[in-house]
């Protein structure tokens, strides 16, 4: 079964050849040491995300015999996204790749989604479907062809020469060479499709141009028709193989939640587990069968519910055995006799294990941050506060290690999350824990528009991108001040992505309490960002809802929520950091504001080099922490070191 030798192997890989240094940026700024374990079909080997050289890469361990381990380095042009097994001989590695391509509309930058097929016997990899045509995403493996062993089936959209647009097609792909053979080409009106275990078509979604009608079909029969404008949040997760029903998510008024959709007549019924409506959740998929086996939602940690009986039983048993920890099943082998799991407690790095159901043994794999095993981290807790308009919401508070609320007030950092349809939780966060280690309290408001609190709470953020959402963040600060937690009744605002935008807006709209500002990859011109999307596209519709674009009828009103347009109003010390290959919030969003701030006292601009949006390498995390901590200590110093 799982040998303790694996933990030693992980630890050996994590050592970079020099003694650990005491500096906070080095200690907390390391890439995740071990994450996303994926078991092979037999369960004899496990592939994990690892980072012995500082960039997320792949390590493969023989957990049956303790044999030789394999390290597959990534980084540079390829950025790791996921890893899983199609069979015992290959590992599939999902990566993204930054590309600058010449188009008819000029030079454009793209993030291509690729798959590397790694041959374990030959110790070499091949990019699947790297060929002519604009194939920007080849990661949708719809079948691992369990009885084949040499091929997989991939669905991809392709903009081929001579076509009138994107065409959906399936391809049988050789795992050794990466070469493909087209199997089925859909008509130009087909916008999506779903498949069974063997890659056979189960249902497809057809657009009825020029209207906005979408038609869901099975075997040529119409199951459902709806408007792409009237129903913007209707998503099909896939097939429940056991029930032969589609699992769909509806975000439509009182019909909010998860449903089973019948392939016979298109009728829908809410998904119930234990007599309760599952409601708003995302699907858990079996990578071997491509079937939906359960659901997850977020309540401070990821919480799972399983419709697969074997996995549900194992989850319940493990949760009892590891009482006091949040247990999640992350992967399993083909017959579910071995299951890889994570176990978490507030503020601590997740630990990973493999359960052998036949022997009952639970073996350790390693930790997200094993170097912090003996290092105390800050206490993390959730608190409810009321916004100025009466809406209740939650904020996450991280305290310096060894401190309690009674030890306040603390020098404080208000740190809104990105998204904005996201949320902060109770788990380990390298960034907030680094600040806590330096003596700061970190306050993370889950403002209206955040996910995980229901449809009405999410929808309350629509149109409030630069309005009430920012007010909610300020209200969290006011709550903390009222609780006696904030030293001097002032704080600095720090954030990334939407959080970086929110930090900027806090400085503009709530400058009395906002002593300094740090924005990492932050939005500075929201309506320019909206302009990147094609007119009428789903992404444009989504962002228009959050921005409330229809409420901003003239430039003056729009400028009210645009930090760049209000650059002259900044009076606090301001630091901007940006990644040159960020395609979520392009670097010109940062540089356009920086061009107006250069030369002003207290302003600093930091390039993160060829980094993207996600801040996942040791190099970028270390830079972010070193730069921002130096900035904070200059402009908003902690009064005492932890334990002082």
Coordinates of C-alpha atoms in Angstrom, one line a residue:
X1 CA 0.0 0.0 0.0
X2 CA 1.1 3.6 0.4
X3 CA 4.5 3.6 2.0
X4 CA 5.8 6.4 4.3
X5 CA 8.7 6.5 1.8
X6 CA 6.5 8.7 -0.4
X7 CA 6.6 11.4 2.2
X8 CA 10.4 11.3 2.2
X9 CA 10.5 11.3 -1.6
X10 CA 8.3 14.4 -1.6
X11 CA 10.5 16.1 1.0
X12 CA 13.6 15.3 -1.0
X13 CA 12.1 16.8 -4.1
X14 CA 11.1 20.0 -2.2
X15 CA 14.6 20.7 -1.0
X16 CA 16.2 23.2 -3.4
X17 CA 19.8 22.5 -2.3
X18 CA 20.2 25.3 0.3
X19 CA 19.1 25.7 3.9
X20 CA 15.7 27.3 4.4
X21 CA 16.0 31.0 5.2
X22 CA 14.0 32.8 7.8
X23 CA 12.7 35.6 5.6
X24 CA 8.9 35.6 5.4
X25 CA 8.9 36.0 1.6
X26 CA 11.0 32.8 1.2
X27 CA 9.0 30.9 3.8
X28 CA 5.6 31.6 2.5
X29 CA 6.3 32.5 -1.1
X30 CA 7.1 29.0 -2.3
X31 CA 5.0 27.3 -4.9
X32 CA 2.7 24.5 -3.7
X33 CA 4.9 21.6 -2.7
X34 CA 2.4 18.9 -3.4
X35 CA -1.2 19.1 -4.8
X36 CA -3.8 17.5 -7.0
X37 CA -2.9 13.8 -6.5
X38 CA -4.2 11.6 -9.4
X39 CA -4.2 7.8 -9.1
X40 CA -3.4 5.5 -12.0
X41 CA -6.0 3.0 -13.1
X42 CA -4.4 0.3 -11.0
X43 CA -3.7 2.6 -8.1
X44 CA -0.1 1.5 -8.1
X45 CA 1.2 5.0 -9.0
X46 CA 0.2 8.5 -8.2
X47 CA 0.9 11.7 -10.2
X48 CA 1.0 15.0 -8.3
X49 CA 1.6 18.6 -8.8
X50 CA 5.0 19.4 -7.3
X51 CA 7.5 22.3 -7.5
X52 CA 11.0 21.2 -6.6
X53 CA 12.4 23.8 -8.9
X54 CA 9.9 26.5 -8.1
X55 CA 7.5 26.1 -11.0
X56 CA 4.4 23.9 -10.8
X57 CA 5.5 20.6 -12.4
X58 CA 4.6 16.9 -12.3
X59 CA 6.0 14.2 -10.0
X60 CA 5.0 10.5 -10.4
X61 CA 5.5 8.1 -7.5
X62 CA 5.4 4.3 -7.4
X63 CA 3.3 3.8 -4.2
X64 CA 3.0 0.0 -4.6
X65 CA 6.6 -1.0 -4.5
X66 CA 8.5 2.3 -3.7
X67 CA 10.2 2.1 -7.1
X68 CA 11.9 4.9 -9.0
X69 CA 10.1 8.3 -9.1
X70 CA 9.7 10.4 -12.2
X71 CA 10.0 14.2 -12.3
X72 CA 8.5 16.0 -15.3
X73 CA 9.7 19.7 -15.2
X74 CA 7.4 22.4 -16.5
X75 CA 7.6 26.1 -16.5
X76 CA 8.8 28.6 -19.1
X77 CA 6.4 28.4 -22.0
X78 CA 4.1 25.7 -20.4
X79 CA 2.1 26.4 -17.3
X80 CA 0.6 23.4 -15.4
X81 CA -3.2 23.2 -15.0
X82 CA -4.0 19.6 -14.3
X83 CA -2.7 16.0 -14.5
X84 CA -4.6 12.7 -14.9
X85 CA -4.3 9.2 -16.3
X86 CA -6.0 7.8 -19.5
X87 CA -4.4 4.4 -18.8
X88 CA -1.4 2.8 -17.0
X89 CA 1.2 3.7 -19.6
X90 CA 0.5 7.5 -20.1
X91 CA -0.1 10.6 -18.1
X92 CA -2.0 13.5 -19.6
X93 CA -0.9 16.9 -18.5
X94 CA -3.0 20.0 -19.1
X95 CA -1.0 23.1 -19.7
X96 CA -1.6 26.6 -20.9
X97 CA 0.7 28.4 -23.3
X98 CA 1.0 32.1 -24.0
X99 CA 1.0 32.8 -27.8
X100 CA 1.2 36.0 -29.9
X101 CA -0.4 35.3 -33.3
X102 CA -0.8 37.4 -36.4
X103 CA -4.5 37.7 -37.4
X104 CA -6.4 39.6 -40.0
X105 CA -7.0 42.2 -37.2
X106 CA -3.4 42.5 -36.3
X107 CA -1.2 40.9 -33.7
X108 CA -3.2 39.2 -30.9
X109 CA -2.3 37.5 -27.7
X110 CA -3.9 34.2 -26.7
X111 CA -3.6 31.6 -24.0
X112 CA -3.8 28.3 -25.7
X113 CA -4.9 25.2 -23.7
X114 CA -2.8 22.2 -24.6
X115 CA -2.4 18.6 -23.5
X116 CA 1.0 16.8 -23.1
X117 CA 0.8 13.0 -23.3
X118 CA 3.7 11.7 -21.3
X119 CA 4.9 8.1 -22.2
X120 CA 6.1 6.5 -18.9
X121 CA 8.1 3.8 -20.7
X122 CA 9.9 6.1 -23.1
X123 CA 10.1 9.0 -20.6
X124 CA 9.1 11.5 -23.2
X125 CA 6.1 13.7 -24.0
X126 CA 4.1 14.7 -27.1
X127 CA 1.7 17.7 -27.5
X128 CA -1.6 16.3 -28.6
X129 CA -3.1 17.8 -31.8
X130 CA -0.5 20.5 -32.4
X131 CA -1.2 21.1 -36.0
X132 CA -2.5 23.7 -38.5
X133 CA -5.7 25.7 -37.9
X134 CA -6.6 27.8 -34.9
X135 CA -6.9 25.2 -32.2
X136 CA -6.8 27.2 -29.0
X137 CA -8.1 24.5 -26.7
X138 CA -7.4 20.8 -27.2
X139 CA -8.0 19.8 -23.5
X140 CA -11.5 18.4 -23.8
X141 CA -10.8 14.7 -23.6
X142 CA -14.3 13.2 -24.0
X143 CA -13.2 9.6 -23.7
X144 CA -10.0 7.8 -22.6
X145 CA -11.2 4.8 -24.6
X146 CA -10.7 2.3 -21.8
X147 CA -10.4 -0.8 -24.1
X148 CA -7.9 0.9 -26.4
X149 CA -4.8 2.0 -24.5
X150 CA -3.2 3.9 -27.3
X151 CA -5.7 6.7 -28.1
X152 CA -8.1 9.1 -26.6
X153 CA -10.9 11.1 -28.2
X154 CA -10.8 14.9 -28.0
X155 CA -13.4 17.5 -28.9
X156 CA -12.2 20.8 -30.2
X157 CA -13.3 24.0 -31.8
X158 CA -11.4 24.9 -34.9
X159 CA -11.3 28.0 -37.1
X160 CA -10.0 26.4 -40.3
X161 CA -9.1 28.2 -43.5
X162 CA -12.2 28.7 -45.7
X163 CA -14.7 28.2 -42.9
X164 CA -17.2 30.8 -41.9
X165 CA -16.5 30.4 -38.2
X166 CA -15.7 28.0 -35.4
X167 CA -16.5 24.3 -36.1
X168 CA -16.9 21.7 -33.5
X169 CA -15.4 18.3 -34.2
X170 CA -14.1 15.1 -32.4
X171 CA -10.7 13.6 -33.1
X172 CA -9.1 10.2 -32.3
X173 CA -5.7 11.1 -31.0
X174 CA -2.6 8.9 -30.8
X175 CA -1.1 9.2 -27.3
X176 CA 2.5 8.4 -28.5
X177 CA 2.7 10.7 -31.5
X178 CA 0.1 13.3 -30.7
X179 CA -1.3 12.9 -34.3
X180 CA -5.0 12.9 -34.8
X181 CA -7.7 11.7 -37.1
X182 CA -11.0 13.5 -37.4
X183 CA -14.0 11.4 -36.4
X184 CA -17.0 13.6 -36.6
X185 CA -17.5 17.2 -37.8
X186 CA -20.6 19.0 -36.5
X187 CA -22.6 21.5 -38.5
X188 CA -21.8 25.2 -38.1
X189 CA -24.8 25.7 -35.8
X190 CA -23.7 23.1 -33.2
X191 CA -22.2 25.0 -30.2
X192 CA -21.7 22.2 -27.7
X193 CA -22.0 18.4 -27.3
X194 CA -21.8 15.7 -24.5
X195 CA -20.7 12.1 -24.7
X196 CA -20.8 8.8 -22.9
X197 CA -17.9 6.6 -21.6
X198 CA -16.8 5.5 -25.1
X199 CA -17.1 8.9 -26.7
X200 CA -20.6 8.3 -28.3
X201 CA -22.7 11.4 -28.7
X202 CA -25.4 11.7 -26.0
X203 CA -26.7 15.2 -26.7
X204 CA -25.8 18.3 -28.6
X205 CA -26.8 22.0 -28.4
X206 CA -27.7 23.8 -31.7
X207 CA -28.1 27.5 -32.2
X208 CA -31.1 28.5 -34.4
X209 CA -29.6 31.5 -36.2
X210 CA -30.5 34.3 -36.7
X211 CA -32.7 34.0 -33.6
X212 CA -31.2 33.6 -30.1
X213 CA -32.9 30.2 -29.7
X214 CA -30.8 27.2 -28.5
X215 CA -32.0 23.7 -28.9
X216 CA -30.8 20.7 -26.8
X217 CA -31.2 17.5 -28.8
X218 CA -30.8 13.7 -28.2
X219 CA -30.8 11.3 -31.1
X220 CA -32.2 14.1 -33.3
X221 CA -35.1 14.7 -30.9
X222 CA -35.5 18.1 -29.2
X223 CA -35.4 17.9 -25.4
X224 CA -35.4 21.6 -24.6
X225 CA -35.5 25.0 -26.3
X226 CA -34.4 28.2 -24.6
X227 CA -33.2 31.7 -25.4
X228 CA -29.5 32.4 -25.0
X229 CA -30.4 35.9 -23.8
X230 CA -33.2 35.0 -21.4
X231 CA -31.3 32.0 -19.9
X232 CA -27.7 33.1 -19.6
X233 CA -26.9 30.6 -16.8
X234 CA -27.9 27.2 -18.1
X235 CA -25.0 24.8 -18.0
X236 CA -24.8 21.0 -18.7
X237 CA -22.2 19.3 -16.5
X238 CA -22.4 16.0 -18.3
X239 CA -23.9 12.5 -18.0
X240 CA -24.8 10.5 -14.9
X241 CA -23.9 7.1 -16.5
X242 CA -25.8 5.1 -13.9
X243 CA -29.0 7.0 -14.3
X244 CA -28.5 7.9 -18.0
X245 CA -29.6 11.4 -17.3
X246 CA -27.9 14.7 -18.0
X247 CA -26.8 16.8 -15.0
X248 CA -27.7 20.5 -15.6
X249 CA -27.3 23.7 -13.6
X250 CA -30.1 26.3 -13.8
X251 CA -29.6 29.8 -12.5
X252 CA -33.1 31.1 -13.3
X253 CA -35.1 32.7 -10.6
X254 CA -36.8 30.1 -8.4
X255 CA -35.5 27.3 -10.6
X256 CA -32.0 27.9 -9.3
X257 CA -29.9 24.8 -8.7
X258 CA -28.9 21.4 -10.0
X259 CA -31.3 19.1 -12.0
X260 CA -31.5 15.8 -13.7
X261 CA -32.6 16.2 -17.3
X262 CA -34.3 13.1 -18.9
X263 CA -33.0 12.0 -22.2
X264 CA -36.4 10.6 -23.0
X265 CA -38.5 13.7 -22.8
X266 CA -36.4 16.6 -21.5
X267 CA -38.2 16.8 -18.2
X268 CA -36.2 18.1 -15.2
X269 CA -36.2 17.2 -11.6
X270 CA -34.2 18.7 -8.7
X271 CA -31.2 16.6 -7.6
X272 CA -31.9 15.3 -4.1
X273 CA -29.5 13.7 -1.7
X274 CA -30.6 12.4 1.7
X275 CA -33.9 14.1 1.2
X276 CA -32.4 17.5 0.5
X277 CA -32.2 19.6 -2.6
X278 CA -28.5 19.9 -3.6
X279 CA -29.1 23.4 -4.9
X280 CA -26.2 25.5 -6.2
X281 CA -23.1 23.3 -6.6
X282 CA -20.6 22.2 -9.2
X283 CA -20.1 18.6 -10.5
X284 CA -17.5 16.1 -9.6
X285 CA -16.5 14.0 -12.6
X286 CA -14.8 10.6 -12.8
X287 CA -11.9 11.0 -15.3
X288 CA -12.1 7.3 -16.3
X289 CA -15.8 7.1 -17.1
X290 CA -16.5 10.8 -17.8
X291 CA -19.5 10.4 -15.6
X292 CA -20.8 12.8 -12.9
X293 CA -20.4 11.1 -9.6
X294 CA -21.0 13.9 -7.1
X295 CA -21.2 17.6 -6.3
X296 CA -19.1 20.2 -4.4
X297 CA -19.9 23.5 -2.9
X298 CA -18.0 25.9 -0.7
X299 CA -18.7 26.7 2.9
X300 CA -15.3 28.0 4.0
X301 CA -13.8 24.8 2.7
X302 CA -14.8 22.6 -0.3
X303 CA -17.6 20.3 0.8
X304 CA -18.5 17.2 -1.2
X305 CA -21.7 15.2 -1.7
X306 CA -21.6 11.9 -3.7
X307 CA -24.2 10.2 -5.8
X308 CA -21.8 7.3 -6.4
X309 CA -22.4 4.9 -3.5
X310 CA -18.8 3.6 -3.2
X311 CA -17.4 7.1 -3.1
X312 CA -20.1 8.3 -0.7
X313 CA -19.4 5.5 1.7
X314 CA -15.7 6.1 1.6
X315 CA -16.1 9.8 2.1
X316 CA -18.3 9.3 5.2
X317 CA -15.9 6.8 6.7
X318 CA -12.9 9.0 6.1
X319 CA -14.6 12.1 7.6
X320 CA -15.3 10.1 10.7
X321 CA -11.8 8.7 10.9
X322 CA -10.2 12.2 10.5
X323 CA -12.7 14.0 12.7
X324 CA -12.0 17.7 13.0
X325 CA -10.6 17.9 9.5
X326 CA -12.4 18.7 6.2
X327 CA -11.9 15.7 4.0
X328 CA -12.3 15.8 0.2
X329 CA -11.8 12.9 -2.3
X330 CA -9.5 14.1 -5.1
X331 CA -9.1 11.0 -7.3
X332 CA -9.5 7.3 -7.3
X333 CA -8.3 4.3 -9.4
X334 CA -10.5 2.6 -12.0
X335 CA -12.2 0.2 -9.6
X336 CA -12.3 2.8 -6.7
X337 CA -10.3 0.4 -4.4
X338 CA -7.8 3.2 -3.8
X339 CA -8.7 6.8 -3.2
X340 CA -6.5 9.9 -2.8
X341 CA -7.8 12.5 -0.4
X342 CA -7.0 15.9 1.2
X343 CA -7.6 16.8 4.8
X344 CA -7.7 20.5 6.0
X345 CA -8.1 22.6 9.1
X346 CA -8.4 26.4 9.2
X347 CA -5.2 28.2 8.3
X348 CA -3.0 25.1 7.9
X349 CA -1.7 23.6 4.6
X350 CA -3.7 20.6 3.4
X351 CA -2.3 17.1 4.0
X352 CA -2.7 14.4 1.3
X353 CA -3.3 10.6 1.8
X354 CA -4.2 7.5 -0.1
X355 CA -6.8 5.1 1.3
X356 CA -6.6 1.4 0.3
X357 CA -10.1 0.2 0.8
X358 CA -9.1 -3.4 0.7
X359 CA -6.7 -3.3 3.5
X360 CA -8.1 -0.2 5.3
X361 CA -4.7 1.5 5.4
X362 CA -4.4 5.2 5.1
X363 CA -0.9 6.2 3.8
X364 CA 0.6 9.7 3.8
X365 CA 1.5 11.4 0.5
X366 CA 2.7 14.8 1.7
X367 CA 1.6 18.3 2.3
X368 CA 0.8 21.4 0.4
X369 CA 3.6 23.1 2.3
X370 CA 5.6 20.5 4.2
X371 CA 8.2 23.1 5.2
X372 CA 5.6 24.7 7.4
X373 CA 4.9 21.5 9.4
X374 CA 6.5 22.9 12.6
X375 CA 5.8 26.6 11.8
X376 CA 2.8 28.1 13.6
X377 CA 0.4 29.9 11.2
X378 CA -2.2 32.5 12.0
X379 CA -5.7 31.7 13.3
X380 CA -8.3 32.0 10.6
X381 CA -12.0 32.5 11.4
X382 CA -15.3 33.7 9.8
X383 CA -17.4 36.6 11.1
X384 CA -20.7 38.0 10.1
X385 CA -21.2 41.8 9.7
X386 CA -24.0 44.0 8.4
X387 CA -23.4 46.3 5.5
X388 CA -24.7 49.9 5.7
X389 CA -27.9 49.0 3.7
X390 CA -28.7 46.1 6.1
X391 CA -27.4 43.2 4.0
X392 CA -25.6 40.6 6.1
X393 CA -22.3 39.1 4.9
X394 CA -19.2 37.4 6.0
X395 CA -15.6 38.3 6.4
X396 CA -12.6 36.1 7.0
X397 CA -10.1 37.2 9.6
X398 CA -6.5 36.0 9.8
X399 CA -4.6 36.9 12.9
X400 CA -0.9 36.9 13.6
X401 CA 0.3 33.5 14.8
X402 CA -0.4 32.8 18.5
X403 CA -2.8 35.8 18.7
X404 CA -6.5 35.9 19.5
X405 CA -9.1 38.6 18.9
X406 CA -8.6 39.8 22.5
X407 CA -5.0 40.7 21.7
X408 CA -6.1 43.5 19.3
X409 CA -6.0 46.1 18.0
X410 CA -3.6 45.0 15.2
X411 CA -2.1 46.8 12.2
X412 CA -4.5 45.8 9.5
X413 CA -4.7 44.9 5.9
X414 CA -8.0 44.8 4.1
X415 CA -7.7 42.3 1.3
X416 CA -10.7 41.8 -1.0
X417 CA -10.8 38.8 -3.3
X418 CA -10.7 38.6 -7.0
X419 CA -13.5 37.3 -9.3
X420 CA -15.6 39.1 -8.3
X421 CA -17.8 35.9 -8.4
X422 CA -15.6 34.1 -6.0
X423 CA -15.0 34.1 -2.2
X424 CA -12.3 33.7 0.5
X425 CA -12.4 30.8 2.9
X426 CA -10.8 29.2 5.9
X427 CA -8.0 27.2 4.2
X428 CA -4.3 28.0 4.0
X429 CA -3.5 31.1 2.0
X430 CA 0.2 31.7 1.4
X431 CA -0.3 35.5 0.9
X432 CA -2.5 36.2 4.0
X433 CA -0.4 34.0 6.2
X434 CA 2.8 35.8 5.1
X435 CA 1.3 39.1 6.2
X436 CA 0.0 37.6 9.5
X437 CA 3.5 36.3 10.2
X438 CA 4.7 39.9 10.0
X439 CA 2.2 41.0 12.6
X440 CA -0.7 42.1 10.5
X441 CA -4.4 41.2 10.8
X442 CA -5.8 40.4 7.4
X443 CA -9.5 41.1 6.8
X444 CA -11.1 39.5 3.7
X445 CA -14.7 40.6 3.1
X446 CA -17.0 38.3 1.1
X447 CA -18.9 41.3 -0.3
X448 CA -22.2 41.0 -2.3
X449 CA -21.7 39.4 -5.6
X450 CA -19.4 36.8 -4.0
X451 CA -20.1 33.1 -4.7
X452 CA -21.2 30.5 -2.2
X453 CA -24.0 32.5 -0.5
X454 CA -26.9 31.8 -2.8
X455 CA -28.3 33.3 -6.0
X456 CA -29.8 36.4 -4.4
X457 CA -26.6 37.4 -2.7
X458 CA -24.6 36.9 -6.0
X459 CA -27.2 38.8 -7.9
X460 CA -27.1 41.7 -5.4
X461 CA -23.6 42.4 -6.9
X462 CA -24.9 43.0 -10.4
X463 CA -24.4 46.6 -11.3
X464 CA -22.4 47.2 -8.2
X465 CA -18.9 46.5 -9.5
X466 CA -17.7 49.9 -8.4
X467 CA -20.5 50.7 -6.1
X468 CA -22.1 48.8 -3.2
X469 CA -19.4 46.0 -3.6
X470 CA -16.8 48.6 -2.7
X471 CA -19.0 49.9 0.1
X472 CA -19.3 46.4 1.5
X473 CA -15.5 46.2 1.8
X474 CA -15.4 49.6 3.6
X475 CA -18.3 48.3 5.9
X476 CA -16.1 45.3 6.8
X477 CA -13.4 47.7 7.8
X478 CA -15.8 49.7 9.8
X479 CA -17.0 46.6 11.6
X480 CA -13.4 45.6 12.5
X481 CA -12.7 49.1 13.8
X482 CA -15.9 49.0 15.8
X483 CA -14.7 45.6 17.3
X484 CA -11.5 47.3 18.4
X485 CA -9.4 45.1 16.1
X486 CA -7.8 47.8 13.9
X487 CA -4.8 49.8 15.2
X488 CA -5.1 53.6 14.7
X489 CA -8.5 52.9 12.9
X490 CA -6.7 52.8 9.5
X491 CA -5.6 50.1 7.2
X492 CA -3.9 49.4 3.9
X493 CA -5.9 47.9 1.0
X494 CA -4.2 45.0 -0.9
X495 CA -5.7 42.9 -3.7
X496 CA -5.3 41.1 -7.0
X497 CA -7.4 41.1 -10.1
X498 CA -10.9 42.5 -9.1
X499 CA -9.4 42.7 -5.6
X500 CA -6.7 45.0 -7.0
X501 CA -9.4 47.1 -8.5
X502 CA -11.3 47.1 -5.2
X503 CA -8.1 48.2 -3.4
X504 CA -7.8 51.2 -5.8
X505 CA -11.4 52.1 -5.3
X506 CA -11.0 51.9 -1.5
X507 CA -8.3 54.5 -1.8
X508 CA -10.5 56.8 -3.9
X509 CA -13.8 56.4 -2.1
X510 CA -12.7 55.6 1.4
X511 CA -9.4 57.4 1.7
X512 CA -9.8 58.5 5.3
X513 CA -9.3 54.9 6.5
X514 CA -7.1 53.6 3.5
X515 CA -3.5 54.5 4.4
X516 CA -1.9 52.8 1.4
X517 CA -2.8 50.7 -1.6
X518 CA -1.3 47.6 -3.3
X519 CA -2.9 46.4 -6.6
X520 CA -1.6 43.3 -8.3
X521 CA -2.9 42.7 -11.9
X522 CA -5.7 45.0 -11.0
X523 CA -8.4 46.4 -13.3
X524 CA -8.1 50.1 -13.8
X525 CA -10.4 50.7 -16.8
X526 CA -13.4 48.3 -16.4
X527 CA -15.2 49.4 -19.6
X528 CA -12.1 49.0 -21.7
X529 CA -11.8 45.4 -20.3
X530 CA -15.4 44.8 -21.3
X531 CA -14.6 45.9 -24.8
X532 CA -12.3 42.9 -25.3
X533 CA -15.2 40.6 -25.7
X534 CA -17.3 40.1 -28.8
X535 CA -20.6 41.9 -28.9
X536 CA -23.3 39.6 -27.7
X537 CA -20.9 36.9 -26.4
X538 CA -21.8 35.2 -23.2
X539 CA -18.7 36.6 -21.5
X540 CA -19.7 40.2 -22.5
X541 CA -23.3 39.6 -21.1
X542 CA -21.8 38.3 -17.9
X543 CA -19.5 41.3 -17.3
X544 CA -22.2 43.7 -18.3
X545 CA -24.4 42.4 -15.5
X546 CA -21.6 42.9 -12.9
X547 CA -20.7 46.3 -14.3
X548 CA -24.3 47.4 -14.7
X549 CA -23.2 48.8 -18.1
X550 CA -26.8 49.9 -18.9
X551 CA -26.6 52.2 -15.8
X552 CA -23.6 54.2 -17.1
X553 CA -25.1 56.2 -19.9
X554 CA -22.3 58.8 -20.3
X555 CA -18.6 59.0 -19.9
X556 CA -18.6 61.1 -16.8
X557 CA -20.7 58.5 -15.0
X558 CA -18.5 55.6 -16.2
X559 CA -15.4 57.4 -15.1
X560 CA -16.8 57.4 -11.6
X561 CA -15.9 53.7 -11.3
X562 CA -12.6 53.8 -13.3
X563 CA -9.5 54.3 -11.2
X564 CA -7.4 55.5 -14.2
X565 CA -9.9 58.3 -14.9
X566 CA -9.6 59.4 -11.3
X567 CA -5.8 59.1 -11.1
X568 CA -5.4 62.7 -9.9
X569 CA -7.4 61.9 -6.8
X570 CA -5.0 59.3 -5.3
X571 CA -3.3 60.8 -2.2
X572 CA -2.0 57.6 -0.6
X573 CA 1.3 55.7 -1.3
X574 CA 0.4 53.4 -4.2
X575 CA 2.1 50.2 -5.5
X576 CA 1.1 48.5 -8.8
X577 CA 2.4 45.1 -9.8
X578 CA 1.7 43.3 -13.1
X579 CA 2.5 40.2 -15.0
X580 CA 3.5 40.7 -18.6
X581 CA 1.7 37.6 -19.9
X582 CA -1.6 38.2 -18.0
X583 CA -4.4 37.7 -20.4
X584 CA -7.2 37.9 -17.8
X585 CA -6.4 41.5 -16.8
X586 CA -3.9 42.6 -19.6
X587 CA -0.8 44.5 -18.4
X588 CA -2.0 47.6 -20.2
X589 CA -4.7 48.0 -17.5
X590 CA -1.8 48.6 -15.0
X591 CA 0.5 50.5 -17.3
X592 CA -2.2 53.0 -18.4
X593 CA -2.7 54.0 -14.7
X594 CA 1.1 53.9 -14.1
X595 CA 1.7 56.4 -17.0
X596 CA -0.4 58.9 -15.0
X597 CA 1.2 58.2 -11.6
X598 CA 4.9 58.1 -12.6
X599 CA 6.9 60.7 -10.7
X600 CA 4.5 61.1 -7.9
X601 CA 5.7 60.7 -4.3
X602 CA 4.9 57.3 -2.9
X603 CA 4.2 55.6 -6.2
X604 CA 6.0 52.4 -7.2
X605 CA 5.5 50.2 -10.3
X606 CA 6.8 46.6 -10.3
X607 CA 7.0 44.2 -13.2
X608 CA 6.6 40.5 -12.4
X609 CA 8.2 39.5 -15.6
X610 CA 6.7 36.9 -17.9
X611 CA 4.1 35.8 -15.3
X612 CA 0.4 35.3 -15.9
X613 CA -2.6 36.1 -13.7
X614 CA -2.3 33.3 -11.2
X615 CA 0.9 33.9 -9.1
X616 CA 1.8 30.2 -8.9
X617 CA 5.6 30.0 -9.1
X618 CA 8.0 30.5 -6.2
X619 CA 9.7 33.3 -8.1
X620 CA 6.5 35.4 -8.5
X621 CA 5.2 34.7 -5.0
X622 CA 8.5 35.6 -3.5
X623 CA 8.6 38.8 -5.5
X624 CA 5.1 39.8 -4.6
X625 CA 5.7 39.2 -0.9
X626 CA 9.2 40.9 -0.8
X627 CA 8.0 44.0 -2.7
X628 CA 4.7 44.4 -0.9
X629 CA 6.1 43.7 2.6
X630 CA 8.8 46.3 2.1
X631 CA 6.1 48.8 0.9
X632 CA 3.9 48.0 3.8
X633 CA 6.7 48.3 6.4
X634 CA 7.5 51.7 4.9
X635 CA 4.0 53.1 4.8
X636 CA 2.0 51.0 7.3
X637 CA 4.4 49.2 9.7
X638 CA 3.4 46.4 12.0
X639 CA 3.8 47.5 15.6
X640 CA 5.3 44.3 16.8
X641 CA 6.6 41.1 15.3
X642 CA 4.6 37.9 16.0
X643 CA 4.9 36.8 19.5
X644 CA 6.2 40.3 20.5

